[in-house]
Tab-separated table of C-alpha atoms in Angstrom:
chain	number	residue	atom	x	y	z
O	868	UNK	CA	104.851	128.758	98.588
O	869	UNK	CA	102.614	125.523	99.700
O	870	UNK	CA	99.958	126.436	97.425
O	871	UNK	CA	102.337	126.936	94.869
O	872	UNK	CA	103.999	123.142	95.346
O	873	UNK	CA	100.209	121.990	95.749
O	874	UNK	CA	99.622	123.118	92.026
O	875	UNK	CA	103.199	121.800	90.957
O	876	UNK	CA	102.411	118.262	92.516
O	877	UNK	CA	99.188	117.884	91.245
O	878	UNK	CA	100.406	118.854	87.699
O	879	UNK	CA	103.190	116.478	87.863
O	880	UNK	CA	100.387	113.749	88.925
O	881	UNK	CA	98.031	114.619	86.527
O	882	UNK	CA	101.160	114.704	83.824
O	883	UNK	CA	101.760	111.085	85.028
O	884	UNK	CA	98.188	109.889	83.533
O	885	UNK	CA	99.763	109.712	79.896
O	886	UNK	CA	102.291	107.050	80.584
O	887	UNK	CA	99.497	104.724	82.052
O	888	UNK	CA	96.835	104.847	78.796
O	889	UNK	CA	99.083	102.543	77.221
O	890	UNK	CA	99.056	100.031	79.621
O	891	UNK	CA	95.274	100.548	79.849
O	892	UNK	CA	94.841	100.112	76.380
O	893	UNK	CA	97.728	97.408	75.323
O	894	UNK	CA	95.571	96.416	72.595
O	895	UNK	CA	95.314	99.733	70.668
O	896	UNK	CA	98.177	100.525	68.566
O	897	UNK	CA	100.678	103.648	69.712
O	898	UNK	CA	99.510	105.444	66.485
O	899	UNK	CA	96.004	105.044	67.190
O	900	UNK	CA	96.550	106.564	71.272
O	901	UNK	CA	98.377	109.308	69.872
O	902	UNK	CA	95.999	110.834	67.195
O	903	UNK	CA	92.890	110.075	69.778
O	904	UNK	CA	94.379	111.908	72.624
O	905	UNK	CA	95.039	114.775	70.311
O	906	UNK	CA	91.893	114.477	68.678
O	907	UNK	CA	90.285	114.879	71.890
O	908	UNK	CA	92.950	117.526	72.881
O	909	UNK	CA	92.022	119.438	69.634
O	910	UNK	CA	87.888	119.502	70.419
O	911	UNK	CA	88.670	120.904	73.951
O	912	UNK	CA	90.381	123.764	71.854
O	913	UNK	CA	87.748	124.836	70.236
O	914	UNK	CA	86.051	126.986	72.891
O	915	UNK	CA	89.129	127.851	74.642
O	916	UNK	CA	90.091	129.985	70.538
O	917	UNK	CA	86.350	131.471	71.165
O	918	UNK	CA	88.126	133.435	74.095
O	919	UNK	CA	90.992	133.656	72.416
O	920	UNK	CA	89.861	134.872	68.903
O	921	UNK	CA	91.382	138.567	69.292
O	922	UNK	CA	94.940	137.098	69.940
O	923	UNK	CA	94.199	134.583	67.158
O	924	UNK	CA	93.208	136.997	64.644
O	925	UNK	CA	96.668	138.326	65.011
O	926	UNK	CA	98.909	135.489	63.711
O	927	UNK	CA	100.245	135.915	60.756
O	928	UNK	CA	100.352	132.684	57.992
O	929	UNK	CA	104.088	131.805	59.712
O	930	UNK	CA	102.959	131.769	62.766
O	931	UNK	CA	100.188	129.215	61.820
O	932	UNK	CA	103.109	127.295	59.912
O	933	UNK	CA	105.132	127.377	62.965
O	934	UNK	CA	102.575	126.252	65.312
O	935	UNK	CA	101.537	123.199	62.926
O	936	UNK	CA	105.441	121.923	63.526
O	937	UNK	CA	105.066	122.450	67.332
O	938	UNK	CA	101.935	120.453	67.289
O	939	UNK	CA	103.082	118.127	65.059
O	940	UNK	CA	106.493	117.269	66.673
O	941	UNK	CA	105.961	118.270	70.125
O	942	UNK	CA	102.499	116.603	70.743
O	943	UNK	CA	101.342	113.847	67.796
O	944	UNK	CA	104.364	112.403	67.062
O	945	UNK	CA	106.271	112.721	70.794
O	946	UNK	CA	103.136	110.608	71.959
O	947	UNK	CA	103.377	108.166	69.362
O	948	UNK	CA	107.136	107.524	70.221
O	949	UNK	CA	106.548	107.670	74.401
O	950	UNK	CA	103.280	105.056	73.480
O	951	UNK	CA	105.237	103.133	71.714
O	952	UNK	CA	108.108	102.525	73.567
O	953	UNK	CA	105.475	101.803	76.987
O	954	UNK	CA	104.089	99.294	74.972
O	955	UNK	CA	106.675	97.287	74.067
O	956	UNK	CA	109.142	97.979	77.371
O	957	UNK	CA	106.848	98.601	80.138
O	958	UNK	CA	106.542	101.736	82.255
O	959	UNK	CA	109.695	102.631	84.077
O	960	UNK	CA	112.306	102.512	81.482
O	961	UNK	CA	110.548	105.219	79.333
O	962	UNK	CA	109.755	107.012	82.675
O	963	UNK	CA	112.938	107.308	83.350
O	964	UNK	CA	114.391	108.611	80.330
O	965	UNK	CA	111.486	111.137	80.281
O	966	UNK	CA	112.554	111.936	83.570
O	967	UNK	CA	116.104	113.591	82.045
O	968	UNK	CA	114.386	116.436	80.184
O	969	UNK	CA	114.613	118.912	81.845
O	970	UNK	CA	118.409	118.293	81.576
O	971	UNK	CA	118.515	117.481	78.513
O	972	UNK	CA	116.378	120.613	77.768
O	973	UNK	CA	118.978	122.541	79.761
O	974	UNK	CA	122.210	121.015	77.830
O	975	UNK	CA	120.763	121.198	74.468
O	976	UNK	CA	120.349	125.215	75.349
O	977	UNK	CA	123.457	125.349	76.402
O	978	UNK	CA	124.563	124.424	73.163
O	979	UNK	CA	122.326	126.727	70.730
O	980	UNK	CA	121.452	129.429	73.219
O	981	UNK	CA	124.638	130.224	75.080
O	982	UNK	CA	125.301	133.603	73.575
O	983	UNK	CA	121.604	134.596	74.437
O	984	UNK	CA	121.033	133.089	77.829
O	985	UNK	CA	124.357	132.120	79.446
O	986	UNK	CA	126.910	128.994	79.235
O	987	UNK	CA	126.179	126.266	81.402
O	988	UNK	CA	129.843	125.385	82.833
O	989	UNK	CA	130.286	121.395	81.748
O	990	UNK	CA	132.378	121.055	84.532
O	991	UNK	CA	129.918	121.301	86.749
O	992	UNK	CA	127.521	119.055	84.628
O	993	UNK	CA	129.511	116.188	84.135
O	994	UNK	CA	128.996	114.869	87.575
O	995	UNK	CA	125.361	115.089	88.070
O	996	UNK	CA	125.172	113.532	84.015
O	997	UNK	CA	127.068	110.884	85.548
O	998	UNK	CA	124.561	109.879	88.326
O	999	UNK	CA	121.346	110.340	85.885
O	1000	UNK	CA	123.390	107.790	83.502
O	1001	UNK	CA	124.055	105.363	86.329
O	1002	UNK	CA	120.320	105.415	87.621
O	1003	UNK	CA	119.127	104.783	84.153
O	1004	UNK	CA	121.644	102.007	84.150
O	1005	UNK	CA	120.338	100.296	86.985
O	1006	UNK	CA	116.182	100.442	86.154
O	1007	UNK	CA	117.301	99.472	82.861
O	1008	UNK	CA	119.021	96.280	84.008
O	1009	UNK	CA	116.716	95.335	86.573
O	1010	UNK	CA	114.347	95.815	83.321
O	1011	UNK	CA	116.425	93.791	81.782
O	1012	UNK	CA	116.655	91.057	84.816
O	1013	UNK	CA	112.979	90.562	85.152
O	1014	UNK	CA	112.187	90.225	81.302
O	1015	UNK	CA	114.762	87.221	81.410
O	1016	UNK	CA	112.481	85.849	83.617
O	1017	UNK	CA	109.533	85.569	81.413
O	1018	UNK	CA	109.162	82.826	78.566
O	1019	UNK	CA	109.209	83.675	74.869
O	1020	UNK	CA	111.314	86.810	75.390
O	1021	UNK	CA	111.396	89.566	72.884
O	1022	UNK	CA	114.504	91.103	73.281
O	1023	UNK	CA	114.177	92.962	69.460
O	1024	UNK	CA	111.114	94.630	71.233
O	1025	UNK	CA	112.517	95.829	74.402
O	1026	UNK	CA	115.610	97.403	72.325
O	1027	UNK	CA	113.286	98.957	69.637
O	1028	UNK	CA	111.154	100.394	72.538
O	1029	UNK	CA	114.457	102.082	74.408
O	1030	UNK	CA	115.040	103.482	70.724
O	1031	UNK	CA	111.587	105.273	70.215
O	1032	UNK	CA	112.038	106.582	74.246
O	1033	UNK	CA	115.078	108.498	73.193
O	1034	UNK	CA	112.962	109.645	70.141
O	1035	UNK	CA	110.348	110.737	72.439
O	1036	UNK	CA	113.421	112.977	74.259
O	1037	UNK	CA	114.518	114.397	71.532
O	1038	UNK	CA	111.114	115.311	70.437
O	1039	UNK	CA	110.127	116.924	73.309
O	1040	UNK	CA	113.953	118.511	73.780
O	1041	UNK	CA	113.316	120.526	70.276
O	1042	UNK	CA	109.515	121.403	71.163
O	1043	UNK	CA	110.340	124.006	74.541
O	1044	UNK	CA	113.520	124.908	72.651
O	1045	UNK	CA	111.659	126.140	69.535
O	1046	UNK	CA	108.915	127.317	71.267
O	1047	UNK	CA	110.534	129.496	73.549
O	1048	UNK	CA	112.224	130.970	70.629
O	1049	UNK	CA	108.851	131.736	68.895
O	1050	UNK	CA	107.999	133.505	72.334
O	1051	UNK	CA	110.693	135.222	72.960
O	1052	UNK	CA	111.359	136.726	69.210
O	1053	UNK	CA	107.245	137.636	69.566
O	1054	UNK	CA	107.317	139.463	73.148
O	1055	UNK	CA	103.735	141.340	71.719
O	1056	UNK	CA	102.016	137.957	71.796
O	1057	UNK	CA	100.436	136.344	74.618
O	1058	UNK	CA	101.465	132.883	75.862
O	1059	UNK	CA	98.280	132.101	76.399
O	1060	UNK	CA	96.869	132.299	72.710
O	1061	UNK	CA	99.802	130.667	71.721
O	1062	UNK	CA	99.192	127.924	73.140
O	1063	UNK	CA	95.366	127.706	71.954
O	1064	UNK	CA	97.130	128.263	68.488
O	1065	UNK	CA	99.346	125.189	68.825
O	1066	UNK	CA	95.900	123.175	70.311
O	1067	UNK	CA	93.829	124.455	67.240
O	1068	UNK	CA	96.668	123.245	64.840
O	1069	UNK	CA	96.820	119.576	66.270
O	1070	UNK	CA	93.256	118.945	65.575
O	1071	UNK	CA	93.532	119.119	61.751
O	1072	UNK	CA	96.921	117.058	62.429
O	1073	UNK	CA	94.865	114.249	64.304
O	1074	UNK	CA	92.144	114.121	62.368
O	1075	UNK	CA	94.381	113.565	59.095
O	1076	UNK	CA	96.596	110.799	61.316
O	1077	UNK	CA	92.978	109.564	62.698
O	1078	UNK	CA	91.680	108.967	58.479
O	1079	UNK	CA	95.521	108.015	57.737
O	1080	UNK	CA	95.576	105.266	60.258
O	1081	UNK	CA	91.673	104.126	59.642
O	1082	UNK	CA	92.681	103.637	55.297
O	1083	UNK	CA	96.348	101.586	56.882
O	1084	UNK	CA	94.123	99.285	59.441
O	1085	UNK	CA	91.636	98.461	56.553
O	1086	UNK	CA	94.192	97.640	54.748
O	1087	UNK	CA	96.965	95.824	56.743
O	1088	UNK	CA	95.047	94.845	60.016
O	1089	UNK	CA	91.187	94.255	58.360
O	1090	UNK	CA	90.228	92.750	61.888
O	1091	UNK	CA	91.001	96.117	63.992
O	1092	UNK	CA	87.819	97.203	64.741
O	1093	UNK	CA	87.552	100.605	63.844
O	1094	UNK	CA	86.627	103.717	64.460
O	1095	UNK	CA	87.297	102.979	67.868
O	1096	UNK	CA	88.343	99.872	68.711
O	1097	UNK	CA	87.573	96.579	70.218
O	1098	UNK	CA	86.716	98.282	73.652
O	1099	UNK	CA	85.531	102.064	72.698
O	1100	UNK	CA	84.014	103.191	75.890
O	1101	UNK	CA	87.607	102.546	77.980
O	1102	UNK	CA	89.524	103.886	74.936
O	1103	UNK	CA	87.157	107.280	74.387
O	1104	UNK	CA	87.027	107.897	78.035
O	1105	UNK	CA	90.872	107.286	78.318
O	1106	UNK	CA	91.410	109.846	75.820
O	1107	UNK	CA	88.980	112.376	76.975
O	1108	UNK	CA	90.431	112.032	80.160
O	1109	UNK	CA	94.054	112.437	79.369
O	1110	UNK	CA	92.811	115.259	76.967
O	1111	UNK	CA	91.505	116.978	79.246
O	1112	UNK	CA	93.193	116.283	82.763
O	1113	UNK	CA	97.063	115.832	81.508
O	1114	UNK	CA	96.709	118.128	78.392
O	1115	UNK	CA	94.518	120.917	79.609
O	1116	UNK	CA	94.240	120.793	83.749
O	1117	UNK	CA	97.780	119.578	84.393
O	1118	UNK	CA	98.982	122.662	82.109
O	1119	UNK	CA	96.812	124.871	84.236
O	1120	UNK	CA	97.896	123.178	87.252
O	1121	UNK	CA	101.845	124.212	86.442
O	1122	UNK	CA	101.019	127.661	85.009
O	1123	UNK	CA	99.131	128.311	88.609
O	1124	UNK	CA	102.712	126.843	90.503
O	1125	UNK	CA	104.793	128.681	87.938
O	1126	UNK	CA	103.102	132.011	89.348
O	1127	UNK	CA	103.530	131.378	92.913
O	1128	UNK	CA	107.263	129.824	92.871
O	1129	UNK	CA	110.411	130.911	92.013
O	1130	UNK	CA	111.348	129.724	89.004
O	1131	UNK	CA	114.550	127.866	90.167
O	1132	UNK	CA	112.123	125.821	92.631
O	1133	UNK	CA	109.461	125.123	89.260
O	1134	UNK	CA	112.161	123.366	87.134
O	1135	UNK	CA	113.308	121.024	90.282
O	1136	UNK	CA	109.527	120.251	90.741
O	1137	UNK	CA	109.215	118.908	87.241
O	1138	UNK	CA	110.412	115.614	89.259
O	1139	UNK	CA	106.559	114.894	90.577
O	1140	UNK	CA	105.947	113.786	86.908
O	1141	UNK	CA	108.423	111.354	86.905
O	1142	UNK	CA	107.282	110.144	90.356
O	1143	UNK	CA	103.850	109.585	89.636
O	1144	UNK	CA	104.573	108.015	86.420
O	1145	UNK	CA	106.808	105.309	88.216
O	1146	UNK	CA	104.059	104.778	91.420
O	1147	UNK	CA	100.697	104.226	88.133
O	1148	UNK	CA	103.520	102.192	86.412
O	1149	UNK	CA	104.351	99.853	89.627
O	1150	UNK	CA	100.533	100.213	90.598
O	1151	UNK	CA	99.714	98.670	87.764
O	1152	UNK	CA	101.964	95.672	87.995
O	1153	UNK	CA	100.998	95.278	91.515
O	1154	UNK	CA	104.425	94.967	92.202
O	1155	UNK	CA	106.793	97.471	94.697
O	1156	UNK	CA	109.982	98.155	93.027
O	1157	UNK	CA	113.125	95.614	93.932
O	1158	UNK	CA	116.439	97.500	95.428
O	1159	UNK	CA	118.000	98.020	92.291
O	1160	UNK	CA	115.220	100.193	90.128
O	1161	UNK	CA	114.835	101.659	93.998
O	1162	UNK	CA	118.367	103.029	93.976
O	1163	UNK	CA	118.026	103.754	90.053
O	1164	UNK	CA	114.841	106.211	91.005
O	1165	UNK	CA	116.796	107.704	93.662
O	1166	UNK	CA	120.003	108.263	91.559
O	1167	UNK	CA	117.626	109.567	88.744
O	1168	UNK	CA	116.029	112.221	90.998
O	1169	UNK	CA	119.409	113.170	92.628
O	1170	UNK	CA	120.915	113.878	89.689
O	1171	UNK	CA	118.171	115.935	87.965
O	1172	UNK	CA	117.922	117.811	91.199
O	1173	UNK	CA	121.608	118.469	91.443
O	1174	UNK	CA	122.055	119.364	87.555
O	1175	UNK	CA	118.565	121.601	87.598
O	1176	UNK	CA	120.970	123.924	90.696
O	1177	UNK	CA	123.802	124.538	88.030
O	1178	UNK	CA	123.594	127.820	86.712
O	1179	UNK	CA	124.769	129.839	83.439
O	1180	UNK	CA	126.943	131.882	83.463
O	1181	UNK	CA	126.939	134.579	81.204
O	1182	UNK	CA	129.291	135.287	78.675
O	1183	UNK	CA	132.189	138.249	78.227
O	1184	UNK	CA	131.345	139.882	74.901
O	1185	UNK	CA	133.699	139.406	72.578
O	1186	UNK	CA	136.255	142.336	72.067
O	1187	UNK	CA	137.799	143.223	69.049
């Protein structure tokens, strides 16, 4: 059990790197992070399918379709929305709405997968909902409070930032959902080479976003120094190292926790991402968090916690 919380809260830490490359890198567009981390993401790939070339040789042309949508919605273009909206909000506010999904995860389920795995009784969802609203509420206004402060403020920007957060959501709420579908309608396959499959397919995807992006910055932005930036050292070795540490370690990381825990206790754990995403985010505004985003945090966690304990419950079949 304490190894297996070891592995789960070095994952969630390790998760926590992405939301901090954008801050690192404020002067490299969202598009750009996005397509280099899963460049780099794709290249780590490539010996991982050596191993895996027996599974591999097994997909069919679907499955190769299907995994090309995973990648495509569940990694390139949920980064570019979770980049953007750090950029142009800071840290906590897309933190915190990235903190709901495994909720949201669970609800949207509950809505498409009730007949197969259970219904998740909304009576007993409402409340916790409630308190994940009102911490989102209050980070959000003490957001809010402290941009007020600052002159020139960009209000447009902060709002168009919460918008591409609750993109991000919904990206990553159809990815598990659609992937777990994939898995579960394929028992023969092995999760494993699926998910080489998915990191094989995003390379192709970043390099054509990688070309896509050089031809727009020639173009529109002629004094973006490309391939790699005005600073490429920081922004290669940011990308290696989220490629490799959030994308590849912090998956093994979970995988090892998922093993050793029960599977009730995983799910609740998913909270160490959130909290290590909020401590690089404060970190790196050398700031501690004022009361309100304080109780916002707490009401966030609480409520994830409680909703994560509500169970399905499975379903009469229907008599004629």
């Amino acid at each position: 059990m304490f190894t297996g919380i070891a592995f789960a809260l070095a994952a969630g830490t390790l998760w926590g790197l992405v939301f901090i490359a954008p801050l690192l890198l404020p002067d490299y567009p969202a598009a750009l992070l996005s397509v280099g981390r899963y460049l780099a993401f794709g290249l780590i790939a490539l010996p991982l399918a050596w191993l895996d070339r027996r599974e591999l040789a097994h997909l069919t042309r679907a499955d190769w379709r299907e995994a090309l949508q995973l990648s495509l919605i569940g990694n390139v273009l949920y980064y570019l929305f979770l980049a953007s909206a750090i950029q142009r909000t800071g840290g906590p506010l897309p933190t915190m709405l990235i903190g709901t999904l495994p909720v949201v995860i669970a609800i949207s389920a509950n809505l498409f997968n009730h007949q197969r795995d259970g219904h998740l009784p909304w009576g007993k969802l409402l409340p916790p909902l409630a308190v994940i609203l009102a911490g989102i509420a209050c980070v959000n206004q003490a957001e809010l409070a402290a941009l007020a402060l600052q002159p020139g403020i960009d209000m447009a920007r902060y709002g168009s930032g919460a918008i591409m957060a609750l993109l991000a959501v919904a990206c990553w709420t159809w990815y598990p959902i659609r992937n777990g579908n994939w898995l579960r309608a394929h028992p023969q396959r092995k999760p494993r080479g699926w998910a080489t499959a998915q990191g094989l397919a995003t390379l192709p995807l970043a390099l054509l976003g990688y070309a896509g992006f050089w031809l727009y910055s020639t173009l529109a932005t002629p004094g973006f120094a490309m391939p790699l930036g005005p600073t490429p050292g920081k922004f290669m070795l940011m990308m290696l190292g989220v490629a490799l540490l959030a994308s590849w370690l912090g998956t093994l990381c979970w995988n090892e926790a998922s093993q050793r825990l029960p599977t009730s206790l995983a799910g609740q754990l998913i909270v160490f991402e959130t909290l290590a995403a909020l401590t690089f985010a404060y970190l790196l505004r050398g700031q501690w968090p004022g009361g309100l985003s304080l109780a916002g945090i707490g009401l966030l966690l609480a409520g994830v916690l409680w909703a994560m304990r509500v169970r399905p419950e499975k379903q009469a079949p229907a008599t004629a």
